[in-house]
Coordinates of C-alpha atoms and ligand atoms in Angstrom, one line a residue:
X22 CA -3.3 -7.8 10.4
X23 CA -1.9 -10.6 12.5
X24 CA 1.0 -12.9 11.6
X25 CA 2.3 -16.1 12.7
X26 CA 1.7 -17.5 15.9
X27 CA 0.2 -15.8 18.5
X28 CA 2.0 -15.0 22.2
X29 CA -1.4 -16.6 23.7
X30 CA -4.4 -18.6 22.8
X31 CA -7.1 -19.7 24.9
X32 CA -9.6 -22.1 23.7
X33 CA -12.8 -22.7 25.6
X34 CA -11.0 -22.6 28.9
X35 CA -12.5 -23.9 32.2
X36 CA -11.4 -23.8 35.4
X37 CA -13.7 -24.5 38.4
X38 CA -12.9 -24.7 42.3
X39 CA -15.5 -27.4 43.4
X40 CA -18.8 -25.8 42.3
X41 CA -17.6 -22.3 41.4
X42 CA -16.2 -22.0 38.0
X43 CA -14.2 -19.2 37.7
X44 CA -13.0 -18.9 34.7
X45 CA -16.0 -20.3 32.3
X46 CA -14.7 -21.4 28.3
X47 CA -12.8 -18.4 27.7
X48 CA -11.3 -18.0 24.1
X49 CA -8.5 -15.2 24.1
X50 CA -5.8 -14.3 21.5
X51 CA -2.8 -12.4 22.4
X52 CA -0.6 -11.4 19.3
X53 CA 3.1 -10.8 19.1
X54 CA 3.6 -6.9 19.3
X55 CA 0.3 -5.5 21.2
X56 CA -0.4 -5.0 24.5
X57 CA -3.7 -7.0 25.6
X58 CA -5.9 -6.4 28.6
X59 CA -8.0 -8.4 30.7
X60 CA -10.6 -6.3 32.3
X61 CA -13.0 -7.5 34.7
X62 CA -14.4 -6.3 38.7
X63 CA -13.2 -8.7 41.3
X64 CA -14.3 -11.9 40.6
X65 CA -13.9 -11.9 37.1
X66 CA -11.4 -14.8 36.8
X67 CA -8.5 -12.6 35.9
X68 CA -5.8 -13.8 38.6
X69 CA -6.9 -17.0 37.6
X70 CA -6.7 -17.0 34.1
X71 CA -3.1 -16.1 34.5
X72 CA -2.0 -18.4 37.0
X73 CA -3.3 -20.8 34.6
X74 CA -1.0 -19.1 31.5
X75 CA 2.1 -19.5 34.3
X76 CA 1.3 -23.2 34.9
X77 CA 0.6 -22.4 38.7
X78 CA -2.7 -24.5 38.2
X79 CA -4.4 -26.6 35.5
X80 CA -7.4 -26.2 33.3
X81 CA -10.1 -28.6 33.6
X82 CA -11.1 -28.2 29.9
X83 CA -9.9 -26.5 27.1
X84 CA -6.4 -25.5 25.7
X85 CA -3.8 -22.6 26.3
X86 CA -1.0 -21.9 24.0
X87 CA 2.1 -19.4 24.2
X88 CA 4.0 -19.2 21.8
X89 CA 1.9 -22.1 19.8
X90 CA 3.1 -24.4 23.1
X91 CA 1.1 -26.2 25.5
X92 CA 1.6 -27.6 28.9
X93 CA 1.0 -31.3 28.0
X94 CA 3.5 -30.6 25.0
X95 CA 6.1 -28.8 26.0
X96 CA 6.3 -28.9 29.9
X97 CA 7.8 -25.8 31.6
X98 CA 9.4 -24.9 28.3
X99 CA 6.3 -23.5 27.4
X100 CA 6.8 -20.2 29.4
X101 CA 10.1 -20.0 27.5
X102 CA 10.0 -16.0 26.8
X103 CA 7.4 -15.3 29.2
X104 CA 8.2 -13.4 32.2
X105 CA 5.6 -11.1 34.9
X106 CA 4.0 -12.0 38.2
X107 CA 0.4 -12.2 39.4
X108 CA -0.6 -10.0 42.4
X109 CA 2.3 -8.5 43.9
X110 CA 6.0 -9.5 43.3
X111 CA 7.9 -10.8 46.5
X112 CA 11.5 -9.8 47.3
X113 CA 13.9 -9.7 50.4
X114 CA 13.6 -6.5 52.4
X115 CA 16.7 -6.7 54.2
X116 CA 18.6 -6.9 51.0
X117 CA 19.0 -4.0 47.8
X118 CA 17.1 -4.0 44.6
X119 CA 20.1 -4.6 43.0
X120 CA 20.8 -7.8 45.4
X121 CA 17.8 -9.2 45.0
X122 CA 17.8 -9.0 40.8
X123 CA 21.3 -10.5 41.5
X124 CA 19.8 -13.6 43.1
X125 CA 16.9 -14.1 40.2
X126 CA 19.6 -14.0 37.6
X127 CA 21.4 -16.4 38.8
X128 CA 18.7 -18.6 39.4
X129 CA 17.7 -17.6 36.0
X130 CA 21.5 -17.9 34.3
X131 CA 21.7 -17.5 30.6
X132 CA 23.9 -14.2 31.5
X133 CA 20.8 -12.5 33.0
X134 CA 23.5 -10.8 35.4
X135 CA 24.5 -8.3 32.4
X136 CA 21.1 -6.9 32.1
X137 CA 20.7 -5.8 35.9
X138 CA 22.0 -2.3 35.2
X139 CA 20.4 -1.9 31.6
X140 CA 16.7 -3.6 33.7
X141 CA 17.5 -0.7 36.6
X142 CA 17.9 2.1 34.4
X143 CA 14.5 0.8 32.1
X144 CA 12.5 0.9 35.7
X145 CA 14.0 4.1 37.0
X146 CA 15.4 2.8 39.9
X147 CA 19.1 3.0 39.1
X148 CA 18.9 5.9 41.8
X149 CA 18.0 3.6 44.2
X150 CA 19.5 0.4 43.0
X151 CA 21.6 -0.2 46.1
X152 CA 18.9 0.9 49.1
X153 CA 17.3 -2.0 51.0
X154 CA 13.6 -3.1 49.6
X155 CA 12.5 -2.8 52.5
X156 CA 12.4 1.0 52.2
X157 CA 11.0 1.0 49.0
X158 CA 7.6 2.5 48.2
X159 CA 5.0 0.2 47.0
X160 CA 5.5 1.8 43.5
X161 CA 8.8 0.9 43.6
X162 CA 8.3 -2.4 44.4
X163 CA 6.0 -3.1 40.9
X164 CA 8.9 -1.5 39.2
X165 CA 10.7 -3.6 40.4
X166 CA 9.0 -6.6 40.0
X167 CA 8.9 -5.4 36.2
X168 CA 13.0 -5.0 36.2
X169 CA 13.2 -8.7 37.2
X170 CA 10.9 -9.3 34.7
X171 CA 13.0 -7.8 32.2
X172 CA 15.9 -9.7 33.0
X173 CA 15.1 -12.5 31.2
X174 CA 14.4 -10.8 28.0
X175 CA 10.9 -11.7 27.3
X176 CA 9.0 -11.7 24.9
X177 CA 5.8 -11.4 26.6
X178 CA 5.1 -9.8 29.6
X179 CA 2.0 -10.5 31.9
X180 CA 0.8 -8.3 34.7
X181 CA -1.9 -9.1 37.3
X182 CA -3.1 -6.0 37.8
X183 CA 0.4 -3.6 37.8
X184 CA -1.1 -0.4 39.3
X185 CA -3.3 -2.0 42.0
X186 CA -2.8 -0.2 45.4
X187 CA -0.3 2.8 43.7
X188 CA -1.1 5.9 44.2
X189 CA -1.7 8.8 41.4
X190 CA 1.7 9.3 40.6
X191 CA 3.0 5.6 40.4
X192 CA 0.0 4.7 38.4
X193 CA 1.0 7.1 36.1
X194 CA 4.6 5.9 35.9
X195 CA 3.6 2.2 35.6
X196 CA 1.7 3.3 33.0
X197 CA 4.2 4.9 31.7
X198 CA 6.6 2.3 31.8
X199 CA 4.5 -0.6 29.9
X200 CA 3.6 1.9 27.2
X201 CA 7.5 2.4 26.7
X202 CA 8.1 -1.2 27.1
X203 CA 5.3 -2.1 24.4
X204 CA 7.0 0.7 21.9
X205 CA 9.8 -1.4 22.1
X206 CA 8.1 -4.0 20.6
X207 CA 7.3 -6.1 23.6
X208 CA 4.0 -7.6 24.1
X209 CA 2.4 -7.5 27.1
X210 CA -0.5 -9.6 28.5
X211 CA -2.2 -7.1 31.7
X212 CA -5.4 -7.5 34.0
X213 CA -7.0 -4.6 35.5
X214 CA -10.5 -3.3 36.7
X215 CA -9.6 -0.2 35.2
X216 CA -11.1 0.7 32.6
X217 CA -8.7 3.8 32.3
X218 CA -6.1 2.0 32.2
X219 CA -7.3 -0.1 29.8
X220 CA -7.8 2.6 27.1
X221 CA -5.1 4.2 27.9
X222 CA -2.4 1.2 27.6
X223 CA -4.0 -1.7 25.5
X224 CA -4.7 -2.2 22.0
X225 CA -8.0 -5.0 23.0
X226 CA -9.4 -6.3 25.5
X227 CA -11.4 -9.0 26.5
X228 CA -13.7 -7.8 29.3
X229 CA -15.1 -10.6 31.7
X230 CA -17.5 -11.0 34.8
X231 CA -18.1 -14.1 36.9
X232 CA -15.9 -16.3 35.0
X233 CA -17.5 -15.7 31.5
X234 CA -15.9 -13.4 28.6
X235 CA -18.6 -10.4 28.0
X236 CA -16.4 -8.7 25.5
X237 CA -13.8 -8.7 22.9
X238 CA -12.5 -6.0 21.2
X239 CA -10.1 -3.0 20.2
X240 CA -10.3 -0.5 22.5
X241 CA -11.3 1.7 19.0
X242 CA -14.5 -0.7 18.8
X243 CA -15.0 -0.4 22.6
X244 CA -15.1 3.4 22.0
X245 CA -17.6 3.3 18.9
X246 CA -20.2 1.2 21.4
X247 CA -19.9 3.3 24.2
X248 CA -23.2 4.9 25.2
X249 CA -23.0 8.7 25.2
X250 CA -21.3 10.8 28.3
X251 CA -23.6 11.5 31.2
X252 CA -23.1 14.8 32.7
X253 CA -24.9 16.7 35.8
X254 CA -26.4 20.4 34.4
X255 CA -26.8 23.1 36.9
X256 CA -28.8 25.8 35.1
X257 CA -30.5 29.3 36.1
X258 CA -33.7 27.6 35.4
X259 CA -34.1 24.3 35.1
X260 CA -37.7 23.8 34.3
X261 CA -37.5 25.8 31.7
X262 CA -33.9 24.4 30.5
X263 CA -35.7 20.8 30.6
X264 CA -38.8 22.4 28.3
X265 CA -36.1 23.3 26.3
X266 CA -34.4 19.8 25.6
X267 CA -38.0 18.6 23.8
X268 CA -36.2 20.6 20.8
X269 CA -33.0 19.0 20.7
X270 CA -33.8 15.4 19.8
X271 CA -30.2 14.2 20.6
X272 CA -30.1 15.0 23.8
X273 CA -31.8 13.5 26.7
X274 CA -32.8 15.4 29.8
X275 CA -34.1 14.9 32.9
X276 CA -34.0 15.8 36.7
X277 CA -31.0 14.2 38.3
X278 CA -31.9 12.7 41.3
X279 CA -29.6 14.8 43.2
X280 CA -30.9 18.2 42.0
X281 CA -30.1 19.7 39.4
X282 CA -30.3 18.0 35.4
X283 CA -28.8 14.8 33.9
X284 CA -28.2 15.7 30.6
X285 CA -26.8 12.5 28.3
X286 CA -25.5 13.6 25.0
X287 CA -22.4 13.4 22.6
X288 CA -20.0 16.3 22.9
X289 CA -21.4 18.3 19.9
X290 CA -25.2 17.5 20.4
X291 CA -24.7 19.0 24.2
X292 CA -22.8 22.0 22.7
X293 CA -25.9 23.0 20.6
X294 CA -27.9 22.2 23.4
X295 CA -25.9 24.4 26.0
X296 CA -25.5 27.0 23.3
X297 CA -29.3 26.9 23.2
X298 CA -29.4 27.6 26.8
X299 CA -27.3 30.9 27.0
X300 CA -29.3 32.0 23.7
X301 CA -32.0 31.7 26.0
X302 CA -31.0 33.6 28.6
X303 CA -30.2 30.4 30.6
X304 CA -27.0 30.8 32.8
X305 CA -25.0 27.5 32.7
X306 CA -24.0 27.2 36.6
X307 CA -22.2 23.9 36.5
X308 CA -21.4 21.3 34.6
X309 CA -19.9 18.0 35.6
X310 CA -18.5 14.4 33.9
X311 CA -20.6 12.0 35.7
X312 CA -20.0 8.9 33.9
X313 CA -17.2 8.5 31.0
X314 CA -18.3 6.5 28.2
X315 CA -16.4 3.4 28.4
X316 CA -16.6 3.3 32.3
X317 CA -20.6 3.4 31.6
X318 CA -20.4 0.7 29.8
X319 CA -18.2 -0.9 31.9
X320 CA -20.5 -1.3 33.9
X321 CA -23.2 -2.2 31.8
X322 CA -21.4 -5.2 30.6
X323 CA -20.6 -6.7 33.8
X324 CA -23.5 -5.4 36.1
X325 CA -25.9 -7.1 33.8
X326 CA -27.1 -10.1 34.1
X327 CA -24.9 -12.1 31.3
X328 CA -28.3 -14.7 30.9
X329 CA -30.8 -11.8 30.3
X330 CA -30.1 -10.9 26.5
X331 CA -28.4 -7.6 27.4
X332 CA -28.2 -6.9 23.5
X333 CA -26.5 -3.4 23.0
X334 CA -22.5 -3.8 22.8
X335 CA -22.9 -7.1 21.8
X336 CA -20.1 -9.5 22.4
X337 CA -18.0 -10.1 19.3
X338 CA -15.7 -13.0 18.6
X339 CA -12.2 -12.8 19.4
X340 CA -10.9 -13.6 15.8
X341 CA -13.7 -11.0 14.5
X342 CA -13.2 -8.3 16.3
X343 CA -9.3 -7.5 15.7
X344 CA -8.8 -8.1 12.6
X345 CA -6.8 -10.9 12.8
X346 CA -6.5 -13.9 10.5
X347 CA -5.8 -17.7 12.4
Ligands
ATP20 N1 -7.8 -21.2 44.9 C1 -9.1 -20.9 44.9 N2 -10.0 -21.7 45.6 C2 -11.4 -21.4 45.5 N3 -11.9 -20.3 44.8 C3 -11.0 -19.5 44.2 C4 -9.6 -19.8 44.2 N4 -9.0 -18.9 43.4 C5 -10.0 -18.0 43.0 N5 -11.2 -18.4 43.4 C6 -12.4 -17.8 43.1 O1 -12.5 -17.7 41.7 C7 -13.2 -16.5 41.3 C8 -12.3 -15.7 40.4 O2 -11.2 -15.3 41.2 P1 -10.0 -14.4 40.5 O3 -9.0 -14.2 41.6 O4 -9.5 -15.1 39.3 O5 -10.7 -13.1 40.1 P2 -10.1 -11.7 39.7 O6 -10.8 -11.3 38.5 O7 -8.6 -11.8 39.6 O8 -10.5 -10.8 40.9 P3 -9.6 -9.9 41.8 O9 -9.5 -8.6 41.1 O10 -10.5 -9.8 43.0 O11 -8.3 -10.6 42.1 C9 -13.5 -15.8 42.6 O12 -14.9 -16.1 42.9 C10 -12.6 -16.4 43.6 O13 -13.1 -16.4 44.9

């Protein structure tokens, strides 16, 4: 249950570039302590969304709060607590990580010098605190991005897309590192066309496509409306394995189009069903993951057409769907 006021709150937001309108009355509502995701395919309006959060360009309708401020209230001030980048963050090459979080701080002041060591360590770059940027990986350049983040002691932290471009293992340690982040109570405001990432890291998430919100919801909602895995089936016999399936009602199979079966099921229907098989003196030769759940409906939300009725994990109202209270 939500309290108080929340980190962010979007309220029919519109912002267009001439006759394109990327991001299309979007409502959105961050609250203090979770970590949020936007999750959309390119084009989506996430970059923009947030460059509109960090007052880098201004809605044409509709209201955007943090922290309960707006822009027309509260000027600049309204990104008090609110620290991140969008796309990639920028530093000197020629000069250290550690030089270069010296110059932020004392642009930012307020004794953000302190914190470079304790921001360092949080990023796992104290190893290589005093090597030149330029020699850093691209992984260690998101981290850190996220250490100068850190030096001004947010209280939100927005991403634009953290793990784009790393490779397995700094995905996995940026992901690492805003799950620790968030346990310390932190909340954090990502984009992503990950859907992975997604339900790995957030709590909800408000999926868009061309500008327009398709989805809000806890991940655990997400989950419940996914459609069931899809998986290829390499049998001994298929024609007979497919005669088979006309007995097992919760499972649906038919011939992949690459040989072989597509068998769509939930994890205990496809047990019976393979069980069935081997009872039958059907060998099982392969069987693959095709499609994950939520990545299936990934893209079913935002490969259909939003205008034609596409009624099965409906889109649910932001203030519905997690629970909260306003
Ligand atoms: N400054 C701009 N001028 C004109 N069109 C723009 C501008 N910025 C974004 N757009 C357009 O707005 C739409 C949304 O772009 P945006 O960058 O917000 O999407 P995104 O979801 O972040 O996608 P990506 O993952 O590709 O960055 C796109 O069609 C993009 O071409």
């Amino acid at each position: 249950m939500a309290v108080g006021v929340p980190a962010v709150e979007a309220s029919g937001l519109v912002k267009r570039f001439g006759g394109l309108t990327a991001v299309d009355h979007v409502d959105l509502r961050v609250d203090v302590g979770e970590v949020y995701g936007i999750l959309g395919p390119n084009g989506a309006g996430k970059t923009t969304f947030l460059r509109m959060l960090f007052g880098l360009i201004r809605p044409d309708a509709g209201t955007l709060r943090v922290f309960g401020r707006t822009w027309g209230d509260a000027g600049p001030s309204m990104l008090d607590g609110v620290a991140g980048f969008i796309e990639s963050p920028r530093f000197y090459p020629y000069l250290s990580g550690r030089r270069n979080l010296n110059l932020l701080a004392g642009l930012d002041g307020g004794g953000a010098d302190s914190r470079i060591d304790e921001v360092l360590d949080v990023v796992d770059l104290a190893g290589r605190a005093d090597d030149k940027v330029g020699g850093y990986s691209f992984g260690m350049r998101q981290r850190l991005g996220v250490a100068a983040s850190l030096l001004r002691d947010p209280r939100l932290l927005v991403l634009d897309e953290p793990a784009n471009g790393l490779d397995p293992a700094g995905i996995r340690d940026m992901r690492a590192l805003v799950k620790q982040l968030a346990a310390g109570g932190l909340t954090v405001l990502l984009s992503s066309h990950n859907m992975d990432e997604v339900e790995e890291i957030c709590d909800n998430v408000t999926i868009m496509r061309t500008g327009r919100v398709v989805y809000h919801g806890s991940i655990d909602q997400l989950r419940a409306q996914a459609p069931d895995p899809s998986h290829r089936l390499m049998t001994s016999d298929d024609e007979q394995a497919l005669r088979l399936a006309a007995g097992h009602r919760a499972v649906a199979v038919s011939v992949h189009p690459d040989g072989g079966l597509a068998l769509r099921a939930q994890a205990a229907d496809a047990d019976a069903y393979i069980i069935a098989l081997g009872r039958s003196n059907l060998a099982v030769r392969a069987l693959h993951l095709e499609i994950a759940p939520l990545e299936s409906l990934f893209f079913m939300l935002t490969e259909t057409d939003p205008d034609a009725g596409f009624d099965a994990p409906a889109q649910t109202q932001p203030d519905t769907l997690t629970g909260v209270t306003s």
